[in-house]
Short mmCIF file of C-alpha atoms and ligand atoms in Angstrom, two decimals:
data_model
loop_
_atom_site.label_atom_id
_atom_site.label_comp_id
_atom_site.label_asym_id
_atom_site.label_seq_id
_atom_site.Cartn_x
_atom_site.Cartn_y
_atom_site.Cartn_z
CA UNK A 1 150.50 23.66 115.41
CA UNK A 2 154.03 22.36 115.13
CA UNK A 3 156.11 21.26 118.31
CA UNK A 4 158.70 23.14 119.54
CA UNK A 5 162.14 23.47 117.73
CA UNK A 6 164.63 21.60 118.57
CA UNK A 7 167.12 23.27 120.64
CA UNK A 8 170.94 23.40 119.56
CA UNK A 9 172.78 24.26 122.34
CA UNK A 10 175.32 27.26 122.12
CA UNK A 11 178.24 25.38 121.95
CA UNK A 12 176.33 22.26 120.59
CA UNK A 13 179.24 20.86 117.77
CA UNK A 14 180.25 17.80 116.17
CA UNK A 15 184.24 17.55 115.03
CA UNK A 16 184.57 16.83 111.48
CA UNK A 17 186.09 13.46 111.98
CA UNK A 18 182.75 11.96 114.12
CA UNK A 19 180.92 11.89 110.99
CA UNK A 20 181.00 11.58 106.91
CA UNK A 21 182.03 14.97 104.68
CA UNK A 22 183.01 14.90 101.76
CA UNK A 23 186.97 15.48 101.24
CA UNK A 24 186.59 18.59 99.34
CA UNK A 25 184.25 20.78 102.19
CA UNK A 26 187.08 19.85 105.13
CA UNK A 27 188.96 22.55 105.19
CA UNK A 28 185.36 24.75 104.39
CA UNK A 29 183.44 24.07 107.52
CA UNK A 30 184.22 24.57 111.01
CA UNK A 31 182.57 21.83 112.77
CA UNK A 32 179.15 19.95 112.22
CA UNK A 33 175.93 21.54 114.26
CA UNK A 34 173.63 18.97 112.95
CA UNK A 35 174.17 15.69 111.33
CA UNK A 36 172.24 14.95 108.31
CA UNK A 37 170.68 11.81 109.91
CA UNK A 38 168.97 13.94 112.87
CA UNK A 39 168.09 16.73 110.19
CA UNK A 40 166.24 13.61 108.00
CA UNK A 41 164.19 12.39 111.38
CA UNK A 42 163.23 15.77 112.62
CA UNK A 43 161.48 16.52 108.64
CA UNK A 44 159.76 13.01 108.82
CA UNK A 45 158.04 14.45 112.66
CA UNK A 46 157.65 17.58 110.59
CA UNK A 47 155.80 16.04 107.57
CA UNK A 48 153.60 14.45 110.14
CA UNK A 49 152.64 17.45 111.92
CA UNK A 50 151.66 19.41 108.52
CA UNK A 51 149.63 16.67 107.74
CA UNK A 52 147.55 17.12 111.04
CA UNK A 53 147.21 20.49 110.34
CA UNK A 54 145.82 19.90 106.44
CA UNK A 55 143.57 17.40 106.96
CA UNK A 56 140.45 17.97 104.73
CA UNK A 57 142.13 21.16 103.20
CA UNK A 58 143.63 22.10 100.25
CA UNK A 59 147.73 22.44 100.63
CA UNK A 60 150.55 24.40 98.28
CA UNK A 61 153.67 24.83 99.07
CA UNK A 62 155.73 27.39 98.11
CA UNK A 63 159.46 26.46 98.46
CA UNK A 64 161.83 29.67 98.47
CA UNK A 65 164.85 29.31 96.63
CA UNK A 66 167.93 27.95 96.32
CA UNK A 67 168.34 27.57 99.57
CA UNK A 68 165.01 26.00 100.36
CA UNK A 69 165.06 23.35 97.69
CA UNK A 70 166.78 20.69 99.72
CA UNK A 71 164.24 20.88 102.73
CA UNK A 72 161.38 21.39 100.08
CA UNK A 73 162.33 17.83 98.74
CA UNK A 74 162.73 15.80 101.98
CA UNK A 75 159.22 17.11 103.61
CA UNK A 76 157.37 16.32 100.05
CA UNK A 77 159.33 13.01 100.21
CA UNK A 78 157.27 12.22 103.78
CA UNK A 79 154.59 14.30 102.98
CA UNK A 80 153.69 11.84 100.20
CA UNK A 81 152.81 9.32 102.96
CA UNK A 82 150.46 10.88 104.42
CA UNK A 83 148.73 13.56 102.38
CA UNK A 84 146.40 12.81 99.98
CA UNK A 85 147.12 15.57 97.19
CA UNK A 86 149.13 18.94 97.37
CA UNK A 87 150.48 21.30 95.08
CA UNK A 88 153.80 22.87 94.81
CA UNK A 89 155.36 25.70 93.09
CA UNK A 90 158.46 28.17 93.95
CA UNK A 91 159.93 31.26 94.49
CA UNK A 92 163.33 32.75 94.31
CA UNK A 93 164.22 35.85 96.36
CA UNK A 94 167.57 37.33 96.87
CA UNK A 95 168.41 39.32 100.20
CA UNK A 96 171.68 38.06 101.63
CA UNK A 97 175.57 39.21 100.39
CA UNK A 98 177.86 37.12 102.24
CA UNK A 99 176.86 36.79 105.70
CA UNK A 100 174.68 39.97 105.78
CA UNK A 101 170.80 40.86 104.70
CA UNK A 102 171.05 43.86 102.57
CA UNK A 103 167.13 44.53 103.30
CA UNK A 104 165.83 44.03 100.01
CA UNK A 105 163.80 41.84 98.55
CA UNK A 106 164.21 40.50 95.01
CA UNK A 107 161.72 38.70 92.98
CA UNK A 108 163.38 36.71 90.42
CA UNK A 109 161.84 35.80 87.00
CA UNK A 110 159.93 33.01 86.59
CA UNK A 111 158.25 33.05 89.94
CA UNK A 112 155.14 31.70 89.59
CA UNK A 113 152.50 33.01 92.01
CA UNK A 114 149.24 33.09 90.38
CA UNK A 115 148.76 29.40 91.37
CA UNK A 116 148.69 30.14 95.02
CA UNK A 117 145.19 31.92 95.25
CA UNK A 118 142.15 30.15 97.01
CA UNK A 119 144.79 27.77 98.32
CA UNK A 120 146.41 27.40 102.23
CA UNK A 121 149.69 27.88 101.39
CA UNK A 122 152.79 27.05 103.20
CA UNK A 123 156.13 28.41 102.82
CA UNK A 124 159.04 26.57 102.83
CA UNK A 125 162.02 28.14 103.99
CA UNK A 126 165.67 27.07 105.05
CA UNK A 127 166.38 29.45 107.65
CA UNK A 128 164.45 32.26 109.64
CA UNK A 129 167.50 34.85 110.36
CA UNK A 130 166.60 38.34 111.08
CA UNK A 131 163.16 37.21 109.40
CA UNK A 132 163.32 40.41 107.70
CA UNK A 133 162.65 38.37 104.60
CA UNK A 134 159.10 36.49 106.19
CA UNK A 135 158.12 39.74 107.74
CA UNK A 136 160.36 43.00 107.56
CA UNK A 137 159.80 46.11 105.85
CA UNK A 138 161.50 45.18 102.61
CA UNK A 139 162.60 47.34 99.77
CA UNK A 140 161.36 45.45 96.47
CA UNK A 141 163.50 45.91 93.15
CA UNK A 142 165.07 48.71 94.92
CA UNK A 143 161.83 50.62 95.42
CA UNK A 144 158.46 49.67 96.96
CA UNK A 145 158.42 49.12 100.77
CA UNK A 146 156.72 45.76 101.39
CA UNK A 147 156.35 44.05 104.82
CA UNK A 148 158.14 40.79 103.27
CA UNK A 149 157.01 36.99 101.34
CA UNK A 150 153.68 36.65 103.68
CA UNK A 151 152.37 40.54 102.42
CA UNK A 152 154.00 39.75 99.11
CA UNK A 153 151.84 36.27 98.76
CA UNK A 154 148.73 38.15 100.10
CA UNK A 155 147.99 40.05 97.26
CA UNK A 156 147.40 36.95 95.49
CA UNK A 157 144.46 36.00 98.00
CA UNK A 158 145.42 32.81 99.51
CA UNK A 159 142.81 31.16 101.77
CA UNK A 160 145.58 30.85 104.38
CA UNK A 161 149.54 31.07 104.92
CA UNK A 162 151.24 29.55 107.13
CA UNK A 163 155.48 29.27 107.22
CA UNK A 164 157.97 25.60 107.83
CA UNK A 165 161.39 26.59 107.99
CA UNK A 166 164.54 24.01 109.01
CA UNK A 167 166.29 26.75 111.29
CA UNK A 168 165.06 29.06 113.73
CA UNK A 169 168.44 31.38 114.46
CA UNK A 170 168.31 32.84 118.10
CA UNK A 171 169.55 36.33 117.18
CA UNK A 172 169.10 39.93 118.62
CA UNK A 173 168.43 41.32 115.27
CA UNK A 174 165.31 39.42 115.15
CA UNK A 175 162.32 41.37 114.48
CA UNK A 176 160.45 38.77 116.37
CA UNK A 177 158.66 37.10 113.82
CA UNK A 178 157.92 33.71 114.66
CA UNK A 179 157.27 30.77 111.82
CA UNK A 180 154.64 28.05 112.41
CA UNK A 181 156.51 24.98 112.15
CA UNK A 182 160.51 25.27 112.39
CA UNK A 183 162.66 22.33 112.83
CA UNK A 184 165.36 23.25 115.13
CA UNK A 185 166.11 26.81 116.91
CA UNK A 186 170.37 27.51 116.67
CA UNK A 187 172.74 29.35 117.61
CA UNK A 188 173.66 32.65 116.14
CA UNK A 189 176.77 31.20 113.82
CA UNK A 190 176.72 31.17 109.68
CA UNK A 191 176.00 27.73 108.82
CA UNK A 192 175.88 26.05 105.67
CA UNK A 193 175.17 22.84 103.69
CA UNK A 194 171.99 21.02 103.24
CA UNK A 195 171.17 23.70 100.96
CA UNK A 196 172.14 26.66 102.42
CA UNK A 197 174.91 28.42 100.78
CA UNK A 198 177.93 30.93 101.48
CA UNK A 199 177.60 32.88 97.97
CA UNK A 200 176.22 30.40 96.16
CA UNK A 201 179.18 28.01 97.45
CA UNK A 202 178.99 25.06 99.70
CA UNK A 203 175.17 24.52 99.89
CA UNK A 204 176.22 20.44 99.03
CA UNK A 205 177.81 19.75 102.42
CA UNK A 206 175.35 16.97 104.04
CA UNK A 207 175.34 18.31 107.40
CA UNK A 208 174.67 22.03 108.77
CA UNK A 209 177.72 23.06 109.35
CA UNK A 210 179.49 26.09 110.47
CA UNK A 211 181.54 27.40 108.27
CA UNK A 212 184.97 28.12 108.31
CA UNK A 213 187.30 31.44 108.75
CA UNK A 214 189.04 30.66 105.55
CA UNK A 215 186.47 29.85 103.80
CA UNK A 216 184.51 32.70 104.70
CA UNK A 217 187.47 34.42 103.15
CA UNK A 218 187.44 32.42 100.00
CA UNK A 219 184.38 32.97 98.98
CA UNK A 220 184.08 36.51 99.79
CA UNK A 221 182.26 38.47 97.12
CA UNK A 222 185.26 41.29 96.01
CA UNK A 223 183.89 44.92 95.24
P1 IMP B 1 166.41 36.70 107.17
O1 IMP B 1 165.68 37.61 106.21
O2 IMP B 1 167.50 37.43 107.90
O3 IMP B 1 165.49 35.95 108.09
O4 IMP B 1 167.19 35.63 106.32
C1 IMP B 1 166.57 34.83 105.45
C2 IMP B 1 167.53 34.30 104.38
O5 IMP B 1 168.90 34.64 104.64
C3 IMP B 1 167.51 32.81 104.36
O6 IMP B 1 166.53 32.33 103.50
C4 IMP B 1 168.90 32.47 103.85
O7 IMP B 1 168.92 32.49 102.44
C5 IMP B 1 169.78 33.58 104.35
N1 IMP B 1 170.50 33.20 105.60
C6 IMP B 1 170.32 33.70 106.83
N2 IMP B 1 171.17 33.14 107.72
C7 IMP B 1 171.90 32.25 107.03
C8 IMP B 1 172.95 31.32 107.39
O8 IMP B 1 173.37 31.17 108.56
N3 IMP B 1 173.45 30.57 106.37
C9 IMP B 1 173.02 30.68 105.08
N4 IMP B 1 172.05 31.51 104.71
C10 IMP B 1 171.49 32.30 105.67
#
């Protein structure tokens, strides 16, 4: 199984001016939790240690959207060196509003699951929060109860699943679910950028970064 994460301190930050971002994010983000250059090693360790655990079996990943996409397409990137075939497809859910889960889990159209049975599937997910998404009791469309994405991909009889995610968020609102490989375990902040978004704004920042008062602010969704 995967190593450990790797642990970001509590007060663990970079200031803006010790590394690259773009103009237009400055006044956006905060400070810089982890530069985009020890994000890129930790996925190439991570790549590696998938591969040890596929050998001589099938492997499909399932990369959740948006917010998955850009870790989906750096761990294929080193995947490609050392697995011999695996398949790919993706999912979109939506559970977050701003900063907070609102406990239900949306399937969007065009999710494409049927591919995933007989297969040992692996998720691919940015962050693991309150991992009521992975594994909470979710209400789907509004309705159904489901225990989250690993019941949800069940039903389509996957040989195995398994879960990668970038961030591990040390947070008492956990409900302790775990994920099998997960690249770094952080502090209980908002963070955003490679990938991960703020309402749908700021997921091209290179670094995770946490984000800003103002912006917070800016990009609030108004009711
Ligand atoms: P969970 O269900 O609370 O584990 O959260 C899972 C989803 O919430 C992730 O896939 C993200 O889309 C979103 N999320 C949770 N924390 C953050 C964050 O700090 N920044 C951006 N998105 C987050």
């Amino acid at each position: 199984m995967g190593s450990e994460p790797i642990f970001i301190g509590d007060g663990a930050e970079y200031d803006l001016n010790q590394f690259k971002v773009p103009k237009k994010y400055i006044e956006d983000v905060s400070s810089i939790m982890i530069p985009s250059g020890l994000i890129n090693n930790r996925i190439e360790k991570l790549a590696e240690e998938v591969n040890e655990e596929y050998t001589n079996k099938n492997l499909h990943l399932l990369c959740v959207l948006k917010g998955g996409l850009q870790f989906f397409s750096d761990l294929m990137h080193f995947l490609e060196y050392y697995n011999e075939s695996f398949g790919y497809d993706f999912i979109q859910l939506s559970s977050y509003k701003g900063d907070k889960s609102t406990g239900k889990l949306k399937t969007i159209p065009g999710s494409n699951l049927e591919n995933i049975t007989n297969k040992n599937l692996l998720i691919v997910e940015d962050i693991v929060d309150t991992a009521q998404t992975m594994a909470g009791k979710n209400y789907v469309e509004g309705e159904k109860i489901i225990g989250g994405l690993i019941e949800m991909v069940d039903n389509y009889n996957p040989s195995s699943v398994k879960v990668i995610s970038l961030l591990l968020k040390r947070t008492d609102k956990s409900n302790g679910y775990k994920p099998d490989f997960a690249g770094f375990s952080i502090p209980d902040k908002f963070v955003v950028g490679y990938g991960l978004d703020y309402n749908e704004n700021l997921r091209g920042v290179p670094h995770i970064c946490v984000i800003s008062d103002s912006a917070k602010k800016k990009y609030e969704i108004k009711k």
